[in-house]
Coordinates of C-alpha atoms and ligand atoms in Angstrom, one line a residue:
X1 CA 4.0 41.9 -2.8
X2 CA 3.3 38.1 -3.8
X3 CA 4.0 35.8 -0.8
X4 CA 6.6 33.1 -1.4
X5 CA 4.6 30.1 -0.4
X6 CA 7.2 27.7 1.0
X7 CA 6.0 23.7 0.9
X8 CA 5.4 20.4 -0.9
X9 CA 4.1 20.2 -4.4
X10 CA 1.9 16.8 -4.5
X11 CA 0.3 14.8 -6.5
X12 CA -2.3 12.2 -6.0
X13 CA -3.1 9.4 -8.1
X14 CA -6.3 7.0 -7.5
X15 CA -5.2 3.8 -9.4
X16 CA -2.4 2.6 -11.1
X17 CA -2.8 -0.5 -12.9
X18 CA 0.6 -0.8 -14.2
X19 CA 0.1 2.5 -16.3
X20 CA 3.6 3.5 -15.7
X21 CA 4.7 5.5 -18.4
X22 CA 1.1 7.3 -18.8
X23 CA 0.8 8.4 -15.2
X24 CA 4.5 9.6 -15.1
X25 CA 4.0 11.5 -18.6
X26 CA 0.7 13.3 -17.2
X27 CA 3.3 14.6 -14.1
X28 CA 5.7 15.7 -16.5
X29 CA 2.6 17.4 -19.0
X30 CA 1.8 19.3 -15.4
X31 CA 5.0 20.3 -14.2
X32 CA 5.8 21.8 -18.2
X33 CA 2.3 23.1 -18.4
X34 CA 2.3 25.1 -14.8
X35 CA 6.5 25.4 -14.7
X36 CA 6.5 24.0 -11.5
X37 CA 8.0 21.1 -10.0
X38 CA 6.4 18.4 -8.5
X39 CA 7.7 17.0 -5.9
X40 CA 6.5 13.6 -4.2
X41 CA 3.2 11.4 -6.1
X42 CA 1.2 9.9 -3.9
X43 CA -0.4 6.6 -5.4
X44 CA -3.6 4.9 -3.1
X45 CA -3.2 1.4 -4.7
X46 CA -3.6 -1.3 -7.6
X47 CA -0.4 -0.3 -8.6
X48 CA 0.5 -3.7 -10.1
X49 CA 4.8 -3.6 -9.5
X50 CA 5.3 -6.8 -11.8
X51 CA 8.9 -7.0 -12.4
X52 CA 8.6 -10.2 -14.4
X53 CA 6.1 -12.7 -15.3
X54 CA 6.5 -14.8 -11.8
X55 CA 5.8 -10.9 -10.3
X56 CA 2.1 -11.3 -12.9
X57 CA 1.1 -14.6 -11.4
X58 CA 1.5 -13.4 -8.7
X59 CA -1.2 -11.0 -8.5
X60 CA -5.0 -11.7 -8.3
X61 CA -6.6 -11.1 -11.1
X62 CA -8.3 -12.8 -14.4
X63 CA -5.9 -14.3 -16.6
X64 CA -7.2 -12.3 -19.9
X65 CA -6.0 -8.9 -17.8
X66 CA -2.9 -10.1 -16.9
X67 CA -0.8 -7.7 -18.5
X68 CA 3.3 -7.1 -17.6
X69 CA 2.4 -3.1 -17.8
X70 CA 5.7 -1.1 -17.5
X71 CA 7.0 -1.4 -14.4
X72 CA 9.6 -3.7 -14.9
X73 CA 12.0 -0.4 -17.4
X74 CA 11.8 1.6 -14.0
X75 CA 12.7 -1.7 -12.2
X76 CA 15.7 -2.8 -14.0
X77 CA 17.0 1.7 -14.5
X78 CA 15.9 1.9 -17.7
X79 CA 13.3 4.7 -16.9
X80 CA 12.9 6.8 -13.7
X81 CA 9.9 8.1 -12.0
X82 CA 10.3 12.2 -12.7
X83 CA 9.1 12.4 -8.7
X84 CA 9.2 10.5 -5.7
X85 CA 6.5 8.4 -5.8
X86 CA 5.3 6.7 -2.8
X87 CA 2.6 4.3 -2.6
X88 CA 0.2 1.6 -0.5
X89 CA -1.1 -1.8 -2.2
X90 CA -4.6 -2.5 -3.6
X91 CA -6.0 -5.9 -4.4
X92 CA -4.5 -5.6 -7.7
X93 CA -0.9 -6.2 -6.8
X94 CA 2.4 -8.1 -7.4
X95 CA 1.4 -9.7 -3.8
X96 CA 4.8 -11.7 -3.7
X97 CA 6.9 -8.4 -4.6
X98 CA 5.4 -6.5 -2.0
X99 CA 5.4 -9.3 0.8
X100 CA 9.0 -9.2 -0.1
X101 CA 8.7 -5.3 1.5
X102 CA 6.4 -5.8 4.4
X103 CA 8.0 -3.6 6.4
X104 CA 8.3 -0.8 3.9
X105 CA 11.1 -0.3 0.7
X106 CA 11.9 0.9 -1.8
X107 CA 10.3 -1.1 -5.2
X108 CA 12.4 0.7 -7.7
X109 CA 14.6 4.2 -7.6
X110 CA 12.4 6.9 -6.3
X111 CA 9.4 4.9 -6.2
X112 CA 8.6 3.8 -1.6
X113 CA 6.4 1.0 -0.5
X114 CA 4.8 2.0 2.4
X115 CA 4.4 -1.4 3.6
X116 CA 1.3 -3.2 5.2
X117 CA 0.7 -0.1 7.4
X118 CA 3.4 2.7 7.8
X119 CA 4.1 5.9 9.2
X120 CA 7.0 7.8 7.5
X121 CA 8.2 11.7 7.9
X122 CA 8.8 13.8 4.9
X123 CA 10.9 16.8 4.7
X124 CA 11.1 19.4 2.0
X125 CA 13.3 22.7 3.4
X126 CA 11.6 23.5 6.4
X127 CA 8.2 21.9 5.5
X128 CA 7.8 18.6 7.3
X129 CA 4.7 16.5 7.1
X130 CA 4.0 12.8 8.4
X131 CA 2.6 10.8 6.4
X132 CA 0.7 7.3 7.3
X133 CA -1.1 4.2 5.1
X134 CA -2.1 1.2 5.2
X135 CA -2.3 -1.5 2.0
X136 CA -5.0 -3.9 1.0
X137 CA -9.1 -4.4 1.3
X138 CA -11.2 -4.8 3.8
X139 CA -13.3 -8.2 3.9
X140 CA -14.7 -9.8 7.5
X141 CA -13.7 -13.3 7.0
X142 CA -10.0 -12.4 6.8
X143 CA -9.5 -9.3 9.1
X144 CA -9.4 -12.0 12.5
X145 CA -7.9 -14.4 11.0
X146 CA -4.6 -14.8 13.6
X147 CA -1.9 -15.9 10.6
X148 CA -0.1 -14.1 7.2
X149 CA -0.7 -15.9 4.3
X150 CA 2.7 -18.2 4.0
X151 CA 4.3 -18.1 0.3
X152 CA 4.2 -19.7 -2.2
X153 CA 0.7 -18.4 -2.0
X154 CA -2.0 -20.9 -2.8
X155 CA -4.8 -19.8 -5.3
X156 CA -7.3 -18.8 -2.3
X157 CA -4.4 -16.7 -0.5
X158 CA -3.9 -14.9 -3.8
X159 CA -6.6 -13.2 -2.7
X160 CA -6.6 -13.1 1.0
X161 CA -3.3 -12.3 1.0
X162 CA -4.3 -8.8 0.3
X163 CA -7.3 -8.8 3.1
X164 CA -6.5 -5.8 5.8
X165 CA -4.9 -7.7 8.7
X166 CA -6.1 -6.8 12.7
X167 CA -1.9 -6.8 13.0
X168 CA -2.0 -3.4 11.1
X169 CA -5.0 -1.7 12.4
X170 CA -3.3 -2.6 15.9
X171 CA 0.0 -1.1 15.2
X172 CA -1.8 2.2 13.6
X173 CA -4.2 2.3 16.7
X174 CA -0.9 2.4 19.1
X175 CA -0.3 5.3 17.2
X176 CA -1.3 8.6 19.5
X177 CA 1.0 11.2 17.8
X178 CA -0.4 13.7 14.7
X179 CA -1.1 12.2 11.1
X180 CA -0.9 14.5 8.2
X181 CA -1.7 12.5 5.5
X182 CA -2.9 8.9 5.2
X183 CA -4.0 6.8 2.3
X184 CA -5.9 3.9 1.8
X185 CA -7.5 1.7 -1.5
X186 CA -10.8 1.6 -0.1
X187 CA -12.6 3.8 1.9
X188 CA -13.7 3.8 5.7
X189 CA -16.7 2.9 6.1
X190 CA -19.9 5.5 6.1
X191 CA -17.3 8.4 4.8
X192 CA -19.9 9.1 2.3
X193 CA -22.0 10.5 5.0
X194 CA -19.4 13.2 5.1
X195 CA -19.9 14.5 1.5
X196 CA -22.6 14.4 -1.3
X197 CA -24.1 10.8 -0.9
X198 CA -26.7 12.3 -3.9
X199 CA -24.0 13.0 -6.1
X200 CA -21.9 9.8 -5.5
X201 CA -25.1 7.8 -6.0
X202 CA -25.8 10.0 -9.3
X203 CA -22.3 8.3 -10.8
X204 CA -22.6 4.8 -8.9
X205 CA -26.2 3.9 -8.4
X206 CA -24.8 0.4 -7.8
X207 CA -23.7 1.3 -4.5
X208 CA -27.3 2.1 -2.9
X209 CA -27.7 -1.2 -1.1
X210 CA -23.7 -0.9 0.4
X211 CA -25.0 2.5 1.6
X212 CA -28.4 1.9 2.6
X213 CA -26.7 -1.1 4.8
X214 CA -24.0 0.9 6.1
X215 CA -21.7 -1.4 4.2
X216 CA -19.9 0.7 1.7
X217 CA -16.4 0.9 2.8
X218 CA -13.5 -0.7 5.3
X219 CA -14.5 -0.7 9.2
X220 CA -10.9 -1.0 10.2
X221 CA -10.4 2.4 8.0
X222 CA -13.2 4.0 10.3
X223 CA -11.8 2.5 13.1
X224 CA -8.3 4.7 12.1
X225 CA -9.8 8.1 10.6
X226 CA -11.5 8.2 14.2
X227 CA -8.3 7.5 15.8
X228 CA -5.7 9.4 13.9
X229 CA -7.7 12.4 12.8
X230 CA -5.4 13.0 10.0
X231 CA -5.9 16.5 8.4
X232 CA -5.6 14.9 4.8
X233 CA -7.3 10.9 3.8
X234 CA -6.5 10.0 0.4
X235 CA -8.4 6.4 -1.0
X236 CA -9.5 5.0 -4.6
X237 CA -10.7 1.6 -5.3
X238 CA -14.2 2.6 -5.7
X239 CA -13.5 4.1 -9.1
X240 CA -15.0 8.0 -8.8
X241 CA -14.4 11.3 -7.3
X242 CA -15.7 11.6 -4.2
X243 CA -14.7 14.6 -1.7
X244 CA -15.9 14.2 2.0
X245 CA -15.3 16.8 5.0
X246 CA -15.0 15.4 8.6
X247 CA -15.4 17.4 11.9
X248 CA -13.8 15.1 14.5
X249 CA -15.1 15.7 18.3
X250 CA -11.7 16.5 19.5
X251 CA -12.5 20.0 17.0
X252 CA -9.7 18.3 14.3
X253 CA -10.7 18.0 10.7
X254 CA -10.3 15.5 8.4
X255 CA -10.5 16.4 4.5
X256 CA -11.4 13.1 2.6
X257 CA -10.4 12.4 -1.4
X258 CA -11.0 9.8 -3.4
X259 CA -9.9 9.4 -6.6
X260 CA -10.7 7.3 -10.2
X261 CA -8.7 4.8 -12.1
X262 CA -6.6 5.7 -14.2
X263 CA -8.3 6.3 -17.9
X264 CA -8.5 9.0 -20.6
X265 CA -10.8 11.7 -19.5
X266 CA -11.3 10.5 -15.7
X267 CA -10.3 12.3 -12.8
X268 CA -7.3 10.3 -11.4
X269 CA -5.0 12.7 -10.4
X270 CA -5.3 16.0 -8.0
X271 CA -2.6 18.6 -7.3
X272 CA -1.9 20.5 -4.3
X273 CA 0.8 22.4 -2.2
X274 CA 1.0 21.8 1.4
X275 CA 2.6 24.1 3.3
X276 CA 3.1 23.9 7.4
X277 CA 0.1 25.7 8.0
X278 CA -1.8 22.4 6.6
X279 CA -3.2 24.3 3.7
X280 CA -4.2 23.0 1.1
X281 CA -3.4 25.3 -2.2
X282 CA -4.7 24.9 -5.2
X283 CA -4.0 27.9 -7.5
X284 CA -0.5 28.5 -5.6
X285 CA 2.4 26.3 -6.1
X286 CA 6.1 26.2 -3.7
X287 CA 8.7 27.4 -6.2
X288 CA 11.5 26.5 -3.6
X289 CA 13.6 23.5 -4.8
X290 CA 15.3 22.1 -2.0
X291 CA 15.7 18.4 -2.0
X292 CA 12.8 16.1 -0.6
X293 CA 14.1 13.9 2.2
X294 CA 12.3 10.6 3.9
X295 CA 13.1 9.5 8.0
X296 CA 11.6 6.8 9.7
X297 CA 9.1 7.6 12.4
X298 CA 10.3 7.4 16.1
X299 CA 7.1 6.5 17.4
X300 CA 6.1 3.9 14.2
X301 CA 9.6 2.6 15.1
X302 CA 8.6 2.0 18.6
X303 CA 5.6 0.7 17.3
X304 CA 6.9 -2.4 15.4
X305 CA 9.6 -3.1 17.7
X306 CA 6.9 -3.4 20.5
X307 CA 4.4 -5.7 18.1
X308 CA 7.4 -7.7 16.6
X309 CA 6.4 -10.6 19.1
X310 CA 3.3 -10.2 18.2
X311 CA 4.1 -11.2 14.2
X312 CA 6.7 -14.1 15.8
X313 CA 3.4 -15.9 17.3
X314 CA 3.2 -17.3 14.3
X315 CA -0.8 -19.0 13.9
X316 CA -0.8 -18.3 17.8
X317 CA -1.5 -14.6 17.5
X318 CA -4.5 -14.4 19.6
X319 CA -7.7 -12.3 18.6
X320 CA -7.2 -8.4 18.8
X321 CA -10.3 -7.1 17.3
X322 CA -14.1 -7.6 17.9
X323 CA -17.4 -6.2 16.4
X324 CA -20.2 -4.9 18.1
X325 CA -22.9 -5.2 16.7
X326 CA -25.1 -3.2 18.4
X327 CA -22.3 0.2 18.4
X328 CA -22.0 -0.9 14.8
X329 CA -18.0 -0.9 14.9
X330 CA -14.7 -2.6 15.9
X331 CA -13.5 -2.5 19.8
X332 CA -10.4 -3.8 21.2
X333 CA -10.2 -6.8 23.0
X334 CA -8.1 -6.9 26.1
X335 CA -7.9 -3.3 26.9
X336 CA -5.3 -4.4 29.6
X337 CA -2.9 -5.9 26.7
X338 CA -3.3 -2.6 24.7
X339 CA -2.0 -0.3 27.8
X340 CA 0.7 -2.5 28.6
X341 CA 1.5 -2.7 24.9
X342 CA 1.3 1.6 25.0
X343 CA 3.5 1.7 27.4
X344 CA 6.0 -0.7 26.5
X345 CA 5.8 1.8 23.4
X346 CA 6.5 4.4 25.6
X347 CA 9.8 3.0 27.0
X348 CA 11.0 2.5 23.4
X349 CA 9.9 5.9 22.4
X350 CA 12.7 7.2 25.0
X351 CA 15.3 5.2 22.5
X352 CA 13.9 5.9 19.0
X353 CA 12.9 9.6 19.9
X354 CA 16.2 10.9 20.3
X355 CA 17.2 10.2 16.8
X356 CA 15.9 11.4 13.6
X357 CA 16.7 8.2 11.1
X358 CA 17.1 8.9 7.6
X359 CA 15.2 6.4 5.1
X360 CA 18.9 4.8 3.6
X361 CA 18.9 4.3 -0.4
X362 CA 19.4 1.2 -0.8
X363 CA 17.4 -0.1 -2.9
X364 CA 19.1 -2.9 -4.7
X365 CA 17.5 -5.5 -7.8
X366 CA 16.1 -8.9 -6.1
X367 CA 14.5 -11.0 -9.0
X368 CA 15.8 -10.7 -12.4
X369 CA 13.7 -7.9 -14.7
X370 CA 11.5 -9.1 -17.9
X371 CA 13.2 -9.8 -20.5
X372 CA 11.2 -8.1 -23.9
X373 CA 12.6 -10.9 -26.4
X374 CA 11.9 -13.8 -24.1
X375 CA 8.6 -14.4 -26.0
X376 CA 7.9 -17.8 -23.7
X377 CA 6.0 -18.1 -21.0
X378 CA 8.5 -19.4 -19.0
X379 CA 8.5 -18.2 -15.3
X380 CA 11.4 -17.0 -14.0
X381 CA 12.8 -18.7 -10.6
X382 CA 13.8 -18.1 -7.5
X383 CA 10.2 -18.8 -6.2
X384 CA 11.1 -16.9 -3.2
X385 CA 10.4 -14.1 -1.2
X386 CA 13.9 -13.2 0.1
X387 CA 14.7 -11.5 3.1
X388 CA 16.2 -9.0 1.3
X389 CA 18.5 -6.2 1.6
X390 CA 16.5 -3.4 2.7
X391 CA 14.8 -5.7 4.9
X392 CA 17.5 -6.6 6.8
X393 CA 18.7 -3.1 7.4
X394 CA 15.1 -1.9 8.6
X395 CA 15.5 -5.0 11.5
X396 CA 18.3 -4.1 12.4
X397 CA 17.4 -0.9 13.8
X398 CA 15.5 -3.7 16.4
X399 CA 18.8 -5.9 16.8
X400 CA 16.4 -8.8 14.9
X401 CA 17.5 -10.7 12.2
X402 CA 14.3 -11.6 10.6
X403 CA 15.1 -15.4 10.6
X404 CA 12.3 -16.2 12.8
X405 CA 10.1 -15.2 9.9
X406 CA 11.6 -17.1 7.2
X407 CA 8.1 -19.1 6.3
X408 CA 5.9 -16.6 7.7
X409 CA 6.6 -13.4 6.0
X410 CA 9.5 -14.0 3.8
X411 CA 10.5 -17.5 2.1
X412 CA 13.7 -18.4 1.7
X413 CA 14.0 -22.2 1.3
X414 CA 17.9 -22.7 1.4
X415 CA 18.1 -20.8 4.9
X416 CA 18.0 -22.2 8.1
X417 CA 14.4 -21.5 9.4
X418 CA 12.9 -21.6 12.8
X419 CA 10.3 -24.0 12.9
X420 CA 7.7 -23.3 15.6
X421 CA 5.6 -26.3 17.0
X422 CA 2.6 -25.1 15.6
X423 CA 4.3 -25.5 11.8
X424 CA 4.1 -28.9 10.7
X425 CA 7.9 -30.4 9.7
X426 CA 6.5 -31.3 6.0
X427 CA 5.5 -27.7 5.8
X428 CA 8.3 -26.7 3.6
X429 CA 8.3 -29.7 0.7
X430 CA 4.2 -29.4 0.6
X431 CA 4.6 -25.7 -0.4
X432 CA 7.2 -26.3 -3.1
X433 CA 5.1 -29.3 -4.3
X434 CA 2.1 -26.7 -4.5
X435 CA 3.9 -24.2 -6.2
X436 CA 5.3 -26.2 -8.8
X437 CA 1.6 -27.4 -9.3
X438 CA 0.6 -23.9 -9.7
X439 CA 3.0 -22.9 -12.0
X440 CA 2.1 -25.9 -14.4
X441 CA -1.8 -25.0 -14.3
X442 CA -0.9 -21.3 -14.5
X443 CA 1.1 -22.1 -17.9
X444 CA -1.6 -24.2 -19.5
X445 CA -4.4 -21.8 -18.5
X446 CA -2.5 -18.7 -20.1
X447 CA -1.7 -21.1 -23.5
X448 CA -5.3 -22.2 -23.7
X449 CA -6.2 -18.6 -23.6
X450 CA -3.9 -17.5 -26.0
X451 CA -5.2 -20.3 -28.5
X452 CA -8.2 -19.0 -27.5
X453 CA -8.0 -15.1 -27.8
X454 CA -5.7 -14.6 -30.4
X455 CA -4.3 -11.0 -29.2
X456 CA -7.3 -8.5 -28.9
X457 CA -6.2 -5.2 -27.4
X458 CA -8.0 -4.4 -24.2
X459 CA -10.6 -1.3 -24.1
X460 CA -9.0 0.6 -21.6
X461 CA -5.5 0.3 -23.3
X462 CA -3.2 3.6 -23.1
X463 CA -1.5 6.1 -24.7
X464 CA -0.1 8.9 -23.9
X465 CA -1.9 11.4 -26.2
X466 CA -5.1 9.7 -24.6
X467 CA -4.1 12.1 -21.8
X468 CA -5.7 15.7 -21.7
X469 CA -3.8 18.5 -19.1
X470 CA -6.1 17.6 -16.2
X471 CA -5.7 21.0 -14.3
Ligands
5GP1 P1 -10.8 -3.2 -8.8 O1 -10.3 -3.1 -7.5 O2 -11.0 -4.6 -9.4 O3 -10.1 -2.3 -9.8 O4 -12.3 -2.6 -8.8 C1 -13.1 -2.3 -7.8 C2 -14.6 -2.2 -8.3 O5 -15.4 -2.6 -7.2 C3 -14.9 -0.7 -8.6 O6 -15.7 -0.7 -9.8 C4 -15.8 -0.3 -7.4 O7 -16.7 0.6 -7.7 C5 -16.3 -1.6 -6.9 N1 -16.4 -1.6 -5.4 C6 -15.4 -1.6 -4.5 N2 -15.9 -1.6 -3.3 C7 -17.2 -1.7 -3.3 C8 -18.3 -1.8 -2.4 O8 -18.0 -1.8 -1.1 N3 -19.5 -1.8 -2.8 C9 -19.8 -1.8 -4.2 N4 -21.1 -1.9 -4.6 N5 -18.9 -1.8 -5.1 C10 -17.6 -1.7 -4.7
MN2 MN1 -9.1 -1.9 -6.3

């Protein structure tokens, strides 16, 4: 008798890069190809969520890439993601758009932001898997750096803006529960140890110095795979296929994947099933169709409501993080803080745990969508980073209002803001006067290049026929 496997269909994607429609089509090639239905896409980053040309300058990158992609039709309704897709950031993001959802939201219907650093539950039927992330890039200089970058984001912060934080890698290292699944962009650090380091350095030779130096990777990600043990790691960034096994002391395992960008004839995208016996199946798909259903984590929950003063500290947040040298990783500082922040966790837990919160759909359109006849390259205002929404609701669940981080995280400049002494009173007009700055050198930089580069088309431009049935 043939077993009916009961679980998750998935699919993972390596990079985006705005390829909306192309990466959608190959889920809907797959699901017609194996008659199956696939049920949540997992994307690890560069995703590129511009829902209109202030969402593109918004994003670091060099002006002859910057391309509007397709996000904005699933935006504004037009399209819709055949799956739930849920995703982390890169460093090739609409940095402004998903400030806007630090906490976590949704970016379009079906489509989740994880956030910064996120723990969700999913539920399909009676299959249930948690699933964890945590957006950005790792680089030194930025990871101990106490402050957020403050919008609108000067040309520098374009770029550290999406630098992995110590805030995050503290919140996920509160975390002492089980981790299913957990995606990053770039990979921890020495995970190549765990799989073919020949073969990797057969397809990227350019790496042998990162490796030989023990560089090649994120420390804070090393710091987490060590801690959270998750059966599953998902990452991309690096631009190949890279499979790594890890056997944790504790006798857990840790299967690692990364994945390619997304380009004809590159392998982008894997499909499994998970069931609740955390197998991974590849030749066996779940044929049961119940509906897929998202809850907040009761102890991430704890989590933020115990680190929220934390993020309110403004430029005062103190130094979490240190790195020994000698061990060759990152240590907390303060143990003492850490215990009392575990067990203030603790005390929440015994609030949070007793109820299982669904994710609300409530997404809801913040900035206007691109308009395909505005042939200008006008920017579209509000220049702000609303509190929006789905914000609002999320602190709520901590009886916070969020004001207290209008100028930090969000940036709303008609709302009453709480000015800290450490912000200085001119803070406000000498951002608007450097946005508007930007804007003007943004506009002549992106006409001289037109005048410049009369429309080539990039090399790696899509379409859909580029796409072969990858499995
Ligand atoms: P992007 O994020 O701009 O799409 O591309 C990242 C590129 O940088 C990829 O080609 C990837 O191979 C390379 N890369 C990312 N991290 C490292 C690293 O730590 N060492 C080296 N040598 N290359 C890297
Ligand atoms: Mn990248």
């Amino acid at each position: 008798m043939i077993e009916q496997i009961k679980g998750i269909n998935i699919a993972v994607e390596g990079c985006f890069h705005g390829n909306f429609d192309e990466i959608f089509g190959t889920i809907r090639e797959i699901e017609k190809q194996k008659k199956i239905k696939i049920d949540l896409l997992l994307v690890c980053g560069d995703v590129q969520t511009h829902r209109n040309k202030h969402d593109m300058f918004n994003m670091a990158c060099p002006v002859k890439y910057l391309q509007m992609g397709t996000f904005y039709k699933y935006y504004e309704g037009k399209e819709r993601a055949p799956c739930l897709t849920i995703f982390i950031g890169g460093n090739h993001e609409a940095s402004n758009y998903l400030r806007e959802m630090y906490f976590g939201g949704w970016i379009a219907p079906n489509i989740y932001y994880l956030g910064d650093s996120n723990i969700i539950q999913i539920k399909k039927g009676n299959t249930t898997l948690k699933l964890g992330g945590t957006s950005g890039i790792f680089k030194i200089f930025d990871f101990n750096n106490p402050k957020l970058e403050q919008f609108p984001f000067k040309s520098e912060q374009l770029r550290s803006v999406y630098h992995s934080k110590q805030i995050d890698l503290y919140k996920l290292s509160l975390y002492e529960g089980e981790v299913n699944i957990f995606l990053s962009h770039d990979w921890p650090q020495q995970i190549h140890q765990y799989g073919s380091t020949k073969e990797l350095l057969k397809k990227k030779q350019n790496f042998e110095p990162d490796i030989k130096s023990g560089r090649l990777g994120s420390q804070p990600h090393k710091f987490t795979l060590e801690r959270l043990q998750p059966n599953f790691w998902f990452a991309a960034h690096m631009h190949v296929k890279f499979e790594a096994f890890v056997k944790h002391k504790s006798g857990k395992q840790t299967k690692f994947l990364a994945l390619d960008k997304c380009l004809p004839g590159r392998d982008f995208l894997q499909v499994f099933t998970y069931t609740n016996e955390q197998k991974d199946l590849y030749d066996q798909f779940a044929y049961n169709d119940e509906p897929i259903e998202l809850f907040y984590d009761p102890e991430w929950l704890s989590i933020v409501q115990t680190t929220y003063k934390l993020l309110t500290l403004w430029d005062k947040m103190p130094k979490l993080f240190e790195y020994n040298s000698a061990l060759k990783e990152l240590q907390i500082i303060k143990k003492d803080k850490f215990e009392e922040f575990l067990n203030e966790k603790h005390v929440r837990m015994k609030i949070f745990g007793n109820h299982k919160i669904k994710i609300p759909n409530n997404f809801e359109i913040t900035s206007p969508p691109y308009d395909e006849q505005d042939t200008t390259n006008r920017l579209i205002p509000p220049k702000r980073v609303p509190l929006n929404n789905q914000m609002k609701d999320y602190l709520k669940l901590f009886n916070e209002s969020g004001q207290e981080l209008n100028g930090l995280i969000f940036y709303e400049p008609d709302q009453p803001r709480i000015i800290g002494e450490f912000v200085p009173q001119d803070f406000l007009q000498k951002q608007i006067e450097l946005e508007n700055q930007k804007d003007i050198l943004q506009q002549q930089t992106l006409q001289q290049q037109q005048q410049d580069e009369p429309s080539s088309p990039k090399d790696d431009e899509l379409n859909i026929q580029d796409f072969p049935f990858l499995q």
